[in-house]
Amino acid sequence: MEEELDLSKFFDNLWVTIVWDDPVNLMNYVTYVFIKLFNFSKEKAHKLMMQVHTEGKAVVASGTREEMERVVQQLHEHGLWATLQRDDHGRV
C-alpha cells in the first residue's frame, strides 16, 4: 500500500511578500531598495518596480512565514508598503 503524500504541511509553510504601489516613493528609489535588500539585478529590480507601478503590487519574495515577516519589516524600514500573505499553491 502506497503512503499518500500530505502536501498541506508543505504548502502551509509557503508565504509571499507583496510590495504595493504608493504615492510617496519614487520609482528609482523602489528599484534601489529591491537591489539593496534582495541583491536583484538592476533589470529584475526594475521589472518588479514597474509591476508595482502598473499593476499596483508585485510579489518580491517567498519563504516561511518567519522569513517573510523579516522581509516585510526590512521593506517597512525603507519606507515601502509591504505585506505578507500565505501563498495558496502559487496563487496570490
CSV table of C-alpha atoms in Angstrom, one decimal:
chain,number,residue,atom,x,y,z
A,1,MET,CA,0.0,0.0,0.0
A,2,GLU,CA,1.4,3.4,-1.0
A,3,GLU,CA,1.5,6.1,1.6
A,4,GLU,CA,-0.2,9.3,0.5
A,5,LEU,CA,2.0,12.4,0.4
A,6,ASP,CA,0.4,15.1,2.5
A,7,LEU,CA,1.3,18.4,0.8
A,8,SER,CA,-0.7,20.5,3.1
A,9,LYS,CA,2.1,20.8,5.6
A,10,PHE,CA,4.4,21.9,2.7
A,11,PHE,CA,2.1,24.5,1.4
A,12,ASP,CA,1.3,25.8,4.9
A,13,ASN,CA,4.9,26.9,5.0
A,14,LEU,CA,4.8,29.0,1.8
A,15,TRP,CA,4.4,32.7,2.3
A,16,VAL,CA,5.0,35.6,0.0
A,17,THR,CA,5.9,39.3,0.5
A,18,ILE,CA,3.9,41.7,-1.6
A,19,VAL,CA,5.0,45.3,-2.3
A,20,TRP,CA,2.2,47.7,-3.0
A,21,ASP,CA,2.2,50.9,-5.0
A,22,ASP,CA,2.2,54.1,-3.1
A,23,PRO,CA,2.0,57.8,-4.0
A,24,VAL,CA,5.2,58.6,-2.0
A,25,ASN,CA,8.2,56.6,-3.1
A,26,LEU,CA,9.9,57.4,-6.4
A,27,MET,CA,10.4,54.6,-8.9
A,28,ASN,CA,14.2,54.9,-8.8
A,29,TYR,CA,14.1,54.5,-5.0
A,30,VAL,CA,11.9,51.4,-5.1
A,31,THR,CA,14.3,49.9,-7.7
A,32,TYR,CA,17.3,50.8,-5.4
A,33,VAL,CA,15.6,49.1,-2.4
A,34,PHE,CA,15.0,45.9,-4.3
A,35,ILE,CA,18.6,45.8,-5.4
A,36,LYS,CA,19.9,46.5,-1.9
A,37,LEU,CA,17.6,44.1,0.1
A,38,PHE,CA,17.3,41.2,-2.4
A,39,ASN,CA,20.5,41.6,-4.4
A,40,PHE,CA,18.4,41.6,-7.5
A,41,SER,CA,20.0,42.6,-10.8
A,42,LYS,CA,19.1,46.1,-12.0
A,43,GLU,CA,16.9,44.6,-14.7
A,44,LYS,CA,14.9,42.3,-12.3
A,45,ALA,CA,14.5,45.1,-9.8
A,46,HIS,CA,13.3,47.5,-12.5
A,47,LYS,CA,10.9,44.9,-13.8
A,48,LEU,CA,9.4,44.3,-10.4
A,49,MET,CA,9.2,48.0,-9.7
A,50,MET,CA,7.3,48.5,-13.0
A,51,GLN,CA,4.9,45.7,-12.0
A,52,VAL,CA,4.2,47.5,-8.7
A,53,HIS,CA,3.7,50.8,-10.6
A,54,THR,CA,1.4,49.4,-13.3
A,55,GLU,CA,-0.4,46.6,-11.6
A,56,GLY,CA,-0.5,48.0,-8.1
A,57,LYS,CA,1.5,45.2,-6.5
A,58,ALA,CA,4.3,42.6,-7.0
A,59,VAL,CA,5.4,39.5,-5.2
A,60,VAL,CA,9.1,40.1,-4.4
A,61,ALA,CA,10.0,37.2,-2.1
A,62,SER,CA,8.7,33.8,-0.9
A,63,GLY,CA,9.6,31.6,2.0
A,64,THR,CA,8.5,30.7,5.5
A,65,ARG,CA,6.2,33.0,7.5
A,66,GLU,CA,9.1,34.0,9.7
A,67,GLU,CA,11.4,34.8,6.8
A,68,MET,CA,8.6,36.9,5.1
A,69,GLU,CA,7.9,38.7,8.4
A,70,ARG,CA,11.6,39.8,8.4
A,71,VAL,CA,11.5,40.9,4.8
A,72,VAL,CA,8.3,42.9,5.4
A,73,GLN,CA,10.0,44.6,8.3
A,74,GLN,CA,13.0,45.5,6.2
A,75,LEU,CA,10.8,46.9,3.5
A,76,HIS,CA,8.9,49.0,6.1
A,77,GLU,CA,12.2,50.3,7.4
A,78,HIS,CA,12.9,51.6,3.9
A,79,GLY,CA,9.5,53.2,3.7
A,80,LEU,CA,7.8,50.8,1.3
A,81,TRP,CA,4.3,49.5,1.8
A,82,ALA,CA,4.6,45.7,2.0
A,83,THR,CA,2.5,42.8,3.4
A,84,LEU,CA,2.9,39.1,3.7
A,85,GLN,CA,0.3,36.5,2.8
A,86,ARG,CA,0.0,32.8,2.6
A,87,ASP,CA,0.8,31.5,-0.9
A,88,ASP,CA,-2.2,29.3,-1.8
A,89,HIS,CA,-0.4,26.9,-4.1
A,90,GLY,CA,1.2,29.6,-6.1
A,91,ARG,CA,-1.8,31.8,-6.5
A,92,VAL,CA,-1.6,35.3,-4.9
